[in-house]
Amino acid sequence: MIETTWEDNSWMMDNVLGLLKIRIKRGINLAIRDSISSDPYVIVNMGEQLQKLKTSVVKNNCNPEWNEELTLSIKDVHTPIHLQVFDKDTFSIDDKIGDAEIDLKPYANAVQMKLDDTLPDGCVIKRVQANRTNCLAEESSCIWKDGKVIQEMTLRLRNVESGELVVDIQWVDIPGSRGLLGGQS
């Protein structure tokens, strides 16, 4: 078997800015889609990049704990990340529980700041306010943790009677890619 590295595939990285780790932590008060509960899972995708990632299914729980990390390759920080929550059904089509979007622009701006590695863990770099144009349920913070910028957020699900997702995101540079500092703002 021949092992390849990112550098070997640098021609594929021309349009990729980097990777984004998305940690789907938990759901809060998700809508009931079965008789007394739901069997929720989350699908994450972005634009037309044909990337579709999925968490595991948590049985009979409207307050599921996933704590799963999914990774997307990012070509454009202006394209939002779509999250859809579904209820897994055995004998019929899965029921939609709700959806949300993550706007990457505020986070990308925080990552692009020239930050000092001596910042203490937990230092808030940027605050993002919840408003009518985003899915934030409350103020979100971009914090410095272990030498990385992480945005923690609670997203209010749309197109549903109730439910929130707690997620965080973290940028990963790829050798040979344009990166955020040399890419788009």
Coordinates of N, CA, C and O in Angstrom, one line a residue:
M1 N 0.8 -1.2 0.0 CA 0.0 0.0 0.0 C 0.9 1.2 0.0 O 1.8 1.3 0.8
I2 N 0.6 2.2 -0.8 CA 1.3 3.5 -0.9 C 0.6 4.5 0.0 O -0.6 4.7 -0.1
E3 N 1.4 5.1 0.9 CA 0.9 6.1 1.8 C 1.1 7.5 1.2 O 2.2 7.8 0.7
T4 N 0.1 8.3 1.2 CA 0.2 9.7 0.6 C 0.1 10.7 1.8 O -0.5 10.4 2.8
T5 N 0.6 11.8 1.6 CA 0.5 12.9 2.6 C -0.2 14.1 2.0 O -0.5 14.1 0.8
W6 N -0.5 15.1 2.8 CA -1.2 16.3 2.3 C -0.3 16.9 1.2 O -0.8 17.4 0.2
E7 N 1.0 16.9 1.4 CA 1.9 17.6 0.4 C 1.8 16.9 -0.9 O 1.8 17.5 -2.0
D8 N 1.7 15.5 -1.0 CA 1.5 14.8 -2.2 C 0.3 15.2 -3.0 O 0.2 15.1 -4.2
N9 N -0.7 15.6 -2.3 CA -2.0 16.0 -2.9 C -2.2 17.5 -2.9 O -3.3 18.0 -2.9
S10 N -1.1 18.3 -2.9 CA -1.3 19.7 -2.8 C -2.1 20.3 -4.0 O -2.8 21.3 -3.8
W11 N -2.1 19.6 -5.1 CA -3.0 20.1 -6.2 C -4.5 20.1 -5.8 O -5.2 20.9 -6.3
M12 N -4.8 19.2 -4.9 CA -6.2 19.1 -4.5 C -6.5 20.2 -3.4 O -7.6 20.6 -3.2
M13 N -5.5 20.7 -2.8 CA -5.6 21.7 -1.7 C -5.7 23.1 -2.2 O -6.0 24.0 -1.4
D14 N -5.6 23.3 -3.5 CA -5.6 24.7 -4.0 C -6.8 25.5 -3.6 O -6.8 26.7 -3.4
N15 N -8.0 24.8 -3.6 CA -9.2 25.5 -3.3 C -9.6 25.4 -1.8 O -10.6 25.9 -1.4
V16 N -8.9 24.6 -1.0 CA -9.2 24.4 0.4 C -8.5 25.3 1.3 O -7.3 25.5 1.2
L17 N -9.2 26.0 2.1 CA -8.6 26.9 3.1 C -8.0 26.2 4.3 O -7.0 26.5 4.8
G18 N -8.7 25.1 4.7 CA -8.3 24.3 5.9 C -9.5 23.4 6.3 O -10.4 23.2 5.5
L19 N -9.3 22.9 7.5 CA -10.4 22.0 8.0 C -11.1 22.7 9.2 O -10.5 23.5 9.9
L20 N -12.3 22.3 9.4 CA -13.0 22.7 10.6 C -13.5 21.5 11.4 O -14.3 20.7 10.8
K21 N -13.1 21.4 12.6 CA -13.6 20.4 13.5 C -14.8 20.9 14.1 O -14.9 22.0 14.7
I22 N -15.9 20.1 14.0 CA -17.2 20.5 14.6 C -17.5 19.4 15.7 O -17.6 18.2 15.3
R23 N -17.6 19.9 16.9 CA -17.9 18.9 18.0 C -19.4 19.1 18.3 O -19.9 20.2 18.7
I24 N -20.2 18.1 17.9 CA -21.6 18.1 18.3 C -21.7 17.5 19.7 O -21.5 16.3 19.9
K25 N -22.0 18.4 20.7 CA -21.9 18.0 22.1 C -23.2 17.4 22.5 O -23.3 16.2 22.9
R26 N -24.3 18.1 22.4 CA -25.6 17.6 22.9 C -26.8 18.3 22.3 O -26.7 19.4 21.8
G27 N -28.0 17.7 22.5 CA -29.2 18.4 22.1 C -30.0 18.7 23.4 O -29.8 18.0 24.4
I28 N -30.8 19.7 23.3 CA -31.5 20.2 24.5 C -33.0 20.3 24.1 O -33.3 21.0 23.1
N29 N -33.9 19.6 24.8 CA -35.3 19.7 24.6 C -35.7 19.5 23.2 O -36.5 20.3 22.6
L30 N -35.2 18.5 22.5 CA -35.5 18.2 21.1 C -37.0 17.8 21.0 O -37.5 17.2 22.0
A31 N -37.6 18.1 19.9 CA -39.0 17.7 19.7 C -39.2 16.2 19.7 O -38.4 15.4 19.3
I32 N -40.4 15.8 20.2 CA -40.8 14.4 20.2 C -41.3 14.0 18.9 O -42.3 14.7 18.4
R33 N -40.8 13.0 18.2 CA -41.3 12.5 16.9 C -41.8 11.1 16.9 O -42.4 10.6 16.0
D34 N -41.5 10.4 18.0 CA -42.1 9.0 18.2 C -43.2 9.2 19.3 O -43.5 10.3 19.6
S35 N -43.7 8.2 19.8 CA -44.8 8.3 20.7 C -44.5 9.1 22.0 O -45.2 9.9 22.4
I36 N -43.3 8.8 22.6 CA -43.0 9.5 23.8 C -41.6 10.1 23.8 O -41.2 10.8 24.8
S37 N -40.8 9.9 22.8 CA -39.5 10.4 22.7 C -39.0 10.5 21.2 O -39.9 10.5 20.3
S38 N -37.7 10.6 21.0 CA -37.2 10.6 19.7 C -35.9 9.8 19.7 O -35.3 9.6 20.8
D39 N -35.4 9.4 18.5 CA -34.1 8.7 18.4 C -33.2 9.6 17.5 O -33.1 9.4 16.3
P40 N -32.7 10.7 18.0 CA -32.1 11.8 17.2 C -30.7 11.5 16.7 O -29.9 10.7 17.4
Y41 N -30.4 12.1 15.6 CA -29.0 12.1 15.0 C -28.9 13.4 14.3 O -29.9 14.1 13.9
V42 N -27.7 13.9 14.0 CA -27.4 15.1 13.3 C -26.7 14.9 12.0 O -25.7 14.1 12.0
I43 N -27.1 15.6 11.0 CA -26.4 15.6 9.7 C -25.8 16.9 9.5 O -26.5 18.0 9.7
V44 N -24.5 17.0 9.2 CA -23.8 18.2 8.9 C -23.3 18.3 7.5 O -22.7 17.3 7.0
N45 N -23.6 19.4 6.8 CA -23.1 19.6 5.4 C -22.8 21.0 5.2 O -23.3 21.9 5.9
M46 N -22.1 21.3 4.1 CA -21.8 22.7 3.7 C -21.8 22.8 2.2 O -21.1 22.2 1.5
G47 N -22.6 23.8 1.8 CA -22.7 24.1 0.4 C -22.8 22.9 -0.6 O -23.5 22.0 -0.3
E48 N -22.1 23.1 -1.7 CA -22.2 22.0 -2.7 C -20.9 21.2 -2.7 O -20.5 20.6 -3.7
Q49 N -20.2 21.1 -1.6 CA -19.0 20.4 -1.5 C -19.1 18.8 -1.4 O -18.2 18.1 -1.3
L50 N -20.4 18.4 -1.4 CA -20.7 17.0 -1.3 C -20.1 16.3 -0.1 O -19.8 15.1 -0.1
Q51 N -19.9 17.1 1.0 CA -19.5 16.6 2.2 C -20.8 16.4 3.1 O -21.5 17.4 3.3
K52 N -21.0 15.2 3.6 CA -22.2 15.0 4.4 C -21.8 14.1 5.5 O -21.4 13.0 5.3
L53 N -21.8 14.6 6.7 CA -21.3 13.9 7.9 C -22.5 13.7 8.8 O -23.4 14.4 8.8
K54 N -22.4 12.6 9.6 CA -23.5 12.2 10.4 C -23.0 11.7 11.8 O -22.1 11.0 11.9
T55 N -23.8 12.1 12.8 CA -23.5 11.6 14.2 C -24.2 10.2 14.3 O -24.9 9.8 13.5
S56 N -23.9 9.6 15.4 CA -24.6 8.3 15.8 C -26.0 8.7 16.2 O -26.4 9.8 16.5
V57 N -26.9 7.6 16.3 CA -28.2 7.8 16.7 C -28.3 7.5 18.2 O -27.7 6.6 18.7
V58 N -28.9 8.4 19.0 CA -29.1 8.2 20.4 C -30.6 7.8 20.6 O -31.5 8.5 20.3
K59 N -30.8 6.6 21.1 CA -32.1 6.0 21.3 C -32.9 6.7 22.4 O -32.4 6.9 23.5
N60 N -34.2 6.9 22.2 CA -35.2 7.3 23.2 C -34.7 8.5 24.1 O -34.7 8.3 25.3
N61 N -34.3 9.6 23.5 CA -33.7 10.7 24.3 C -33.9 12.0 23.6 O -33.4 12.2 22.5
C62 N -34.6 12.9 24.2 CA -34.8 14.3 23.6 C -33.8 15.2 24.2 O -33.8 16.4 23.8
N63 N -32.9 14.7 25.0 CA -31.7 15.5 25.5 C -30.5 14.7 25.3 O -29.8 14.4 26.3
P64 N -30.2 14.3 24.0 CA -29.1 13.4 23.8 C -27.7 14.0 24.0 O -27.5 15.2 23.8
E65 N -26.8 13.1 24.4 CA -25.3 13.5 24.5 C -24.6 12.8 23.4 O -24.5 11.5 23.4
W66 N -24.0 13.5 22.4 CA -23.3 12.9 21.4 C -21.8 13.0 21.6 O -21.0 12.1 21.6
N67 N -21.3 14.2 21.9 CA -19.9 14.6 22.1 C -19.1 13.9 21.0 O -18.1 13.3 21.2
E68 N -19.5 14.1 19.7 CA -18.8 13.6 18.6 C -18.2 14.7 17.7 O -18.8 15.7 17.5
E69 N -17.0 14.4 17.3 CA -16.2 15.4 16.4 C -16.3 15.0 15.0 O -16.0 13.8 14.6
L70 N -16.8 15.9 14.1 CA -16.9 15.7 12.7 C -16.0 16.8 12.0 O -15.8 17.9 12.6
T71 N -15.4 16.5 10.9 CA -14.4 17.4 10.2 C -14.8 17.7 8.8 O -15.0 16.7 8.0
L72 N -14.9 19.0 8.5 CA -15.3 19.4 7.1 C -14.1 20.1 6.5 O -13.3 20.8 7.2
S73 N -13.9 20.0 5.2 CA -12.9 20.8 4.5 C -13.6 22.0 4.1 O -14.7 22.0 3.6
I74 N -12.9 23.2 4.3 CA -13.6 24.5 4.1 C -12.9 25.2 2.9 O -11.7 25.3 2.8
K75 N -13.8 25.5 1.9 CA -13.3 26.2 0.7 C -13.7 27.7 0.8 O -13.1 28.5 0.1
D76 N -14.8 28.0 1.5 CA -15.3 29.4 1.5 C -15.9 29.7 2.9 O -16.9 29.0 3.2
V77 N -15.4 30.6 3.6 CA -15.9 30.9 5.0 C -17.3 31.7 4.9 O -17.9 31.9 5.9
H78 N -17.6 32.1 3.7 CA -18.9 32.8 3.5 C -20.1 31.8 3.3 O -21.2 32.2 3.3
T79 N -19.8 30.5 3.1 CA -20.8 29.5 3.0 C -21.1 28.9 4.4 O -20.2 28.4 5.0
P80 N -22.4 29.0 4.8 CA -22.7 28.5 6.1 C -22.7 27.0 6.2 O -22.8 26.3 5.2
I81 N -22.5 26.5 7.4 CA -22.6 25.1 7.7 C -24.0 24.8 8.1 O -24.6 25.4 8.9
H82 N -24.6 23.8 7.5 CA -26.0 23.4 7.7 C -26.0 22.2 8.7 O -25.3 21.2 8.5
L83 N -26.8 22.2 9.7 CA -27.0 21.1 10.6 C -28.5 20.8 10.6 O -29.4 21.6 10.7
Q84 N -28.8 19.5 10.4 CA -30.2 19.0 10.4 C -30.3 17.9 11.4 O -29.4 17.0 11.5
V85 N -31.3 17.9 12.2 CA -31.6 16.9 13.3 C -32.7 16.1 12.8 O -33.8 16.6 12.4
F86 N -32.6 14.8 12.8 CA -33.6 13.8 12.4 C -33.9 12.8 13.5 O -33.0 12.6 14.4
D87 N -35.1 12.2 13.5 CA -35.5 11.1 14.3 C -35.4 9.9 13.5 O -36.0 9.8 12.5
K88 N -34.6 8.9 13.9 CA -34.4 7.7 13.2 C -35.6 6.8 13.4 O -36.1 6.5 14.5
D89 N -36.2 6.4 12.2 CA -37.3 5.4 12.2 C -36.9 4.1 11.5 O -36.2 4.2 10.6
T90 N -37.4 3.1 12.0 CA -37.1 1.8 11.5 C -37.9 1.4 10.2 O -37.3 0.9 9.2
F91 N -39.2 1.7 10.2 CA -40.0 1.2 9.1 C -40.6 2.3 8.2 O -41.4 2.1 7.4
S92 N -40.1 3.6 8.4 CA -40.5 4.7 7.6 C -39.4 5.7 7.4 O -38.3 5.5 8.0
I93 N -39.7 6.7 6.7 CA -38.6 7.7 6.4 C -38.4 8.5 7.7 O -39.3 8.8 8.5
D94 N -37.1 8.8 8.0 CA -36.8 9.5 9.2 C -37.5 10.8 9.3 O -37.6 11.5 8.3
D95 N -37.9 11.2 10.5 CA -38.6 12.5 10.7 C -37.7 13.6 11.0 O -36.7 13.4 11.7
K96 N -37.9 14.7 10.4 CA -37.1 15.9 10.6 C -37.5 16.5 12.0 O -38.6 16.7 12.3
I97 N -36.4 16.8 12.8 CA -36.7 17.4 14.1 C -36.4 18.9 14.0 O -37.0 19.7 14.7
G98 N -35.5 19.4 13.1 CA -35.2 20.8 13.0 C -33.9 21.0 12.3 O -33.2 20.1 12.0
D99 N -33.5 22.3 12.1 CA -32.3 22.6 11.4 C -31.7 23.9 12.0 O -32.4 24.7 12.6
A100 N -30.4 24.1 11.7 CA -29.7 25.3 12.1 C -28.6 25.6 11.1 O -28.2 24.7 10.4
E101 N -28.0 26.8 11.2 CA -26.8 27.1 10.4 C -25.8 27.7 11.3 O -26.1 28.4 12.3
I102 N -24.5 27.5 10.9 CA -23.4 28.1 11.6 C -22.8 29.1 10.6 O -22.4 28.7 9.5
D103 N -22.8 30.4 11.0 CA -22.1 31.4 10.2 C -20.6 31.4 10.6 O -20.3 31.7 11.7
L104 N -19.7 31.1 9.6 CA -18.3 31.0 9.9 C -17.6 32.3 9.9 O -16.5 32.4 10.5
K105 N -18.2 33.4 9.4 CA -17.4 34.7 9.2 C -16.9 35.2 10.6 O -15.8 35.6 10.7
P106 N -17.8 35.3 11.6 CA -17.2 35.9 12.9 C -16.1 35.0 13.5 O -15.1 35.5 14.0
Y107 N -16.2 33.7 13.4 CA -15.2 32.8 13.9 C -13.9 33.0 13.0 O -12.8 33.1 13.6
A108 N -14.0 33.0 11.7 CA -12.9 33.2 10.8 C -12.1 34.5 11.2 O -10.9 34.5 11.2
N109 N -12.9 35.6 11.4 CA -12.3 36.8 11.8 C -11.5 36.7 13.1 O -10.4 37.2 13.3
A110 N -12.0 35.9 14.1 CA -11.2 35.7 15.3 C -10.0 34.9 15.1 O -8.9 35.2 15.7
V111 N -10.1 33.9 14.2 CA -8.9 33.0 13.9 C -7.8 33.9 13.2 O -6.6 33.6 13.4
Q112 N -8.2 34.8 12.4 CA -7.3 35.6 11.6 C -6.5 36.7 12.5 O -5.6 37.2 12.0
M113 N -7.0 36.9 13.7 CA -6.3 37.8 14.6 C -4.9 37.3 14.9 O -4.7 36.1 15.0
K114 N -3.9 38.2 15.0 CA -2.5 37.8 15.4 C -2.5 37.6 16.9 O -2.4 38.6 17.6
L115 N -2.7 36.4 17.4 CA -2.8 36.2 18.8 C -1.5 35.7 19.4 O -0.7 35.0 18.7
D116 N -1.2 36.1 20.6 CA 0.0 35.7 21.3 C -0.2 34.4 22.0 O -1.2 34.2 22.7
D117 N 0.7 33.5 21.8 CA 0.6 32.1 22.5 C 0.6 32.2 24.0 O 0.4 31.2 24.6
T118 N 0.9 33.3 24.6 CA 0.9 33.4 26.0 C -0.4 33.8 26.6 O -0.6 33.9 27.8
L119 N -1.5 33.9 25.8 CA -2.8 34.2 26.3 C -3.2 33.0 27.2 O -2.9 31.8 26.9
P120 N -3.9 33.3 28.3 CA -4.3 32.2 29.2 C -5.5 31.5 28.6 O -6.3 32.0 27.9
D121 N -5.6 30.2 28.9 CA -6.7 29.4 28.4 C -8.0 30.0 29.0 O -8.1 30.4 30.1
G122 N -9.0 30.0 28.1 CA -10.3 30.5 28.5 C -10.5 32.0 28.2 O -11.6 32.5 28.4
C123 N -9.4 32.6 27.7 CA -9.5 34.0 27.4 C -10.5 34.3 26.2 O -10.4 33.6 25.2
V124 N -11.5 35.1 26.4 CA -12.4 35.4 25.4 C -11.8 36.4 24.4 O -11.4 37.5 24.7
I125 N -11.8 36.0 23.1 CA -11.2 36.8 22.0 C -12.3 37.6 21.3 O -12.1 38.7 20.9
K126 N -13.5 37.0 21.2 CA -14.5 37.7 20.4 C -15.9 37.2 21.0 O -16.0 36.0 21.3
R127 N -16.9 38.0 21.0 CA -18.2 37.6 21.4 C -19.1 37.8 20.2 O -19.0 38.8 19.5
V128 N -20.0 36.9 20.0 CA -20.9 37.0 18.9 C -22.3 37.0 19.5 O -22.7 36.0 20.2
Q129 N -23.1 38.0 19.2 CA -24.4 38.2 19.7 C -25.4 37.4 19.0 O -25.4 37.3 17.7
A130 N -26.4 36.9 19.7 CA -27.6 36.2 19.0 C -28.4 37.3 18.4 O -28.6 38.4 19.0
N131 N -28.9 37.1 17.2 CA -29.8 38.0 16.6 C -30.7 37.3 15.6 O -30.7 36.1 15.5
R132 N -31.5 38.1 14.9 CA -32.5 37.5 13.9 C -31.9 36.8 12.7 O -32.5 36.0 12.0
T133 N -30.6 37.2 12.4 CA -30.0 36.6 11.2 C -29.1 35.4 11.5 O -28.6 34.8 10.6
N134 N -28.9 35.0 12.7 CA -28.2 33.8 13.0 C -29.0 32.8 13.9 O -30.1 33.2 14.3
C135 N -28.6 31.6 14.1 CA -29.3 30.6 14.8 C -28.9 30.6 16.3 O -29.3 29.6 17.0
L136 N -28.1 31.5 16.7 CA -27.6 31.5 18.1 C -28.7 31.7 19.1 O -29.6 32.6 18.9
A137 N -28.8 30.8 20.1 CA -29.8 30.9 21.1 C -29.4 31.9 22.2 O -30.2 32.5 22.9
E138 N -28.1 32.2 22.3 CA -27.5 33.1 23.3 C -26.2 33.5 22.8 O -25.7 33.0 21.8
E139 N -25.6 34.5 23.5 CA -24.3 35.0 23.0 C -23.3 33.8 23.0 O -23.3 32.9 23.8
S140 N -22.4 33.9 21.9 CA -21.4 32.8 21.7 C -20.1 33.5 21.9 O -19.9 34.6 21.5
S141 N -19.1 32.7 22.4 CA -17.8 33.3 22.6 C -16.7 32.5 21.8 O -16.8 31.2 21.8
C142 N -15.8 33.2 21.2 CA -14.6 32.6 20.6 C -13.5 32.7 21.7 O -13.2 33.8 22.2
I143 N -13.0 31.6 22.2 CA -12.1 31.6 23.3 C -10.8 31.0 22.9 O -10.7 30.2 21.9
W144 N -9.7 31.3 23.6 CA -8.4 30.7 23.4 C -8.2 29.5 24.3 O -8.5 29.6 25.5
K145 N -7.9 28.4 23.7 CA -7.8 27.1 24.5 C -6.7 26.3 23.9 O -6.8 25.9 22.7
D146 N -5.7 25.9 24.7 CA -4.6 25.1 24.2 C -4.0 25.6 22.9 O -3.7 24.8 22.0
G147 N -3.8 26.9 22.8 CA -3.2 27.5 21.6 C -4.1 27.5 20.4 O -3.6 27.8 19.3
K148 N -5.4 27.3 20.5 CA -6.3 27.3 19.4 C -7.5 28.3 19.8 O -7.8 28.4 20.9
V149 N -8.2 28.8 18.7 CA -9.4 29.5 18.9 C -10.6 28.6 18.7 O -10.7 27.9 17.7
I150 N -11.4 28.5 19.7 CA -12.6 27.6 19.7 C -13.8 28.5 19.9 O -13.8 29.4 20.8
Q151 N -14.9 28.3 19.1 CA -16.1 29.0 19.3 C -17.1 28.0 19.9 O -17.4 27.0 19.3
E152 N -17.6 28.3 21.0 CA -18.7 27.5 21.7 C -20.0 28.2 21.4 O -20.1 29.4 21.5
M153 N -21.0 27.4 21.1 CA -22.3 28.0 20.8 C -23.5 27.0 21.0 O -23.3 25.8 21.0
T154 N -24.6 27.7 21.3 CA -25.9 27.0 21.5 C -26.7 27.5 20.3 O -27.0 28.7 20.2
L155 N -27.1 26.6 19.5 CA -27.9 26.9 18.3 C -29.4 26.6 18.5 O -29.7 25.5 18.9
R156 N -30.3 27.5 18.2 CA -31.7 27.3 18.3 C -32.2 26.7 17.0 O -31.9 27.2 15.9
L157 N -32.8 25.5 17.1 CA -33.3 24.8 15.9 C -34.4 25.6 15.3 O -35.3 26.1 16.0
R158 N -34.5 25.6 13.9 CA -35.6 26.3 13.2 C -36.5 25.2 12.7 O -36.2 24.0 12.6
N159 N -37.7 25.7 12.2 CA -38.7 24.8 11.6 C -39.1 23.7 12.5 O -39.4 22.6 12.1
V160 N -39.2 24.0 13.8 CA -39.6 23.0 14.8 C -40.2 23.7 16.0 O -39.9 24.9 16.3
E161 N -40.9 23.0 16.9 CA -41.5 23.6 18.0 C -40.6 23.9 19.2 O -40.7 24.8 20.0
S162 N -39.5 23.1 19.3 CA -38.5 23.3 20.3 C -37.2 22.5 20.0 O -37.2 21.6 19.1
G163 N -36.1 22.9 20.6 CA -34.9 22.2 20.5 C -33.7 23.1 20.2 O -33.8 24.2 19.5
E164 N -32.6 22.7 20.8 CA -31.3 23.4 20.6 C -30.2 22.4 20.5 O -30.3 21.3 21.0
L165 N -29.1 22.8 19.8 CA -27.9 22.0 19.7 C -26.7 22.8 20.3 O -26.6 24.0 20.1
V166 N -25.9 22.1 21.1 CA -24.7 22.7 21.7 C -23.5 22.1 20.9 O -23.3 20.9 20.8
V167 N -22.8 23.0 20.3 CA -21.6 22.6 19.4 C -20.5 23.6 19.7 O -20.6 24.7 20.2
D168 N -19.3 23.1 19.3 CA -18.2 24.0 19.2 C -17.4 23.7 17.9 O -17.5 22.6 17.4
I169 N -16.6 24.7 17.5 CA -15.9 24.6 16.2 C -14.4 25.0 16.5 O -14.2 25.9 17.3
Q170 N -13.5 24.4 15.7 CA -12.1 24.7 15.8 C -11.5 24.6 14.5 O -11.7 23.6 13.7
W171 N -10.6 25.6 14.1 CA -9.9 25.6 12.8 C -8.7 24.7 12.8 O -8.0 24.7 13.8
V172 N -8.4 24.1 11.7 CA -7.2 23.3 11.6 C -6.5 23.7 10.2 O -7.2 23.5 9.2
D173 N -5.3 24.2 10.3 CA -4.6 24.5 9.0 C -4.1 23.2 8.4 O -3.7 22.3 9.1
I174 N -4.0 23.2 7.1 CA -3.5 22.0 6.4 C -2.2 22.5 5.6 O -2.3 23.5 4.9
P175 N -1.1 21.8 5.8 CA 0.1 22.1 5.0 C -0.3 22.1 3.5 O -0.9 21.2 3.0
G176 N 0.1 23.1 2.8 CA -0.1 23.2 1.4 C -1.4 23.9 1.0 O -1.7 24.2 -0.2
S177 N -2.3 24.2 2.0 CA -3.5 24.9 1.7 C -3.3 26.4 1.8 O -2.3 26.9 2.4
R178 N -4.3 27.2 1.3 CA -4.2 28.6 1.4 C -4.3 29.1 2.9 O -3.7 30.1 3.2
G179 N -5.1 28.5 3.6 CA -5.3 28.8 5.0 C -6.1 30.1 5.2 O -6.4 30.8 4.2
L180 N -6.5 30.4 6.4 CA -7.4 31.6 6.6 C -6.6 32.9 6.6 O -7.0 33.9 6.1
L181 N -5.3 32.8 7.1 CA -4.5 34.0 7.1 C -4.2 34.5 5.7 O -4.1 35.7 5.5
G182 N -4.0 33.6 4.8 CA -3.7 33.9 3.4 C -4.9 33.9 2.5 O -4.8 34.2 1.3
G183 N -6.0 33.5 3.0 CA -7.2 33.3 2.2 C -8.2 34.4 2.4 O -7.9 35.5 2.5
Q184 N -9.5 34.0 2.4 CA -10.5 35.0 2.5 C -10.8 35.5 3.8 O -10.4 34.8 4.8
S185 N -11.4 36.6 3.9 CA -11.7 37.1 5.2 C -13.2 37.2 5.4 O -14.0 37.0 4.5

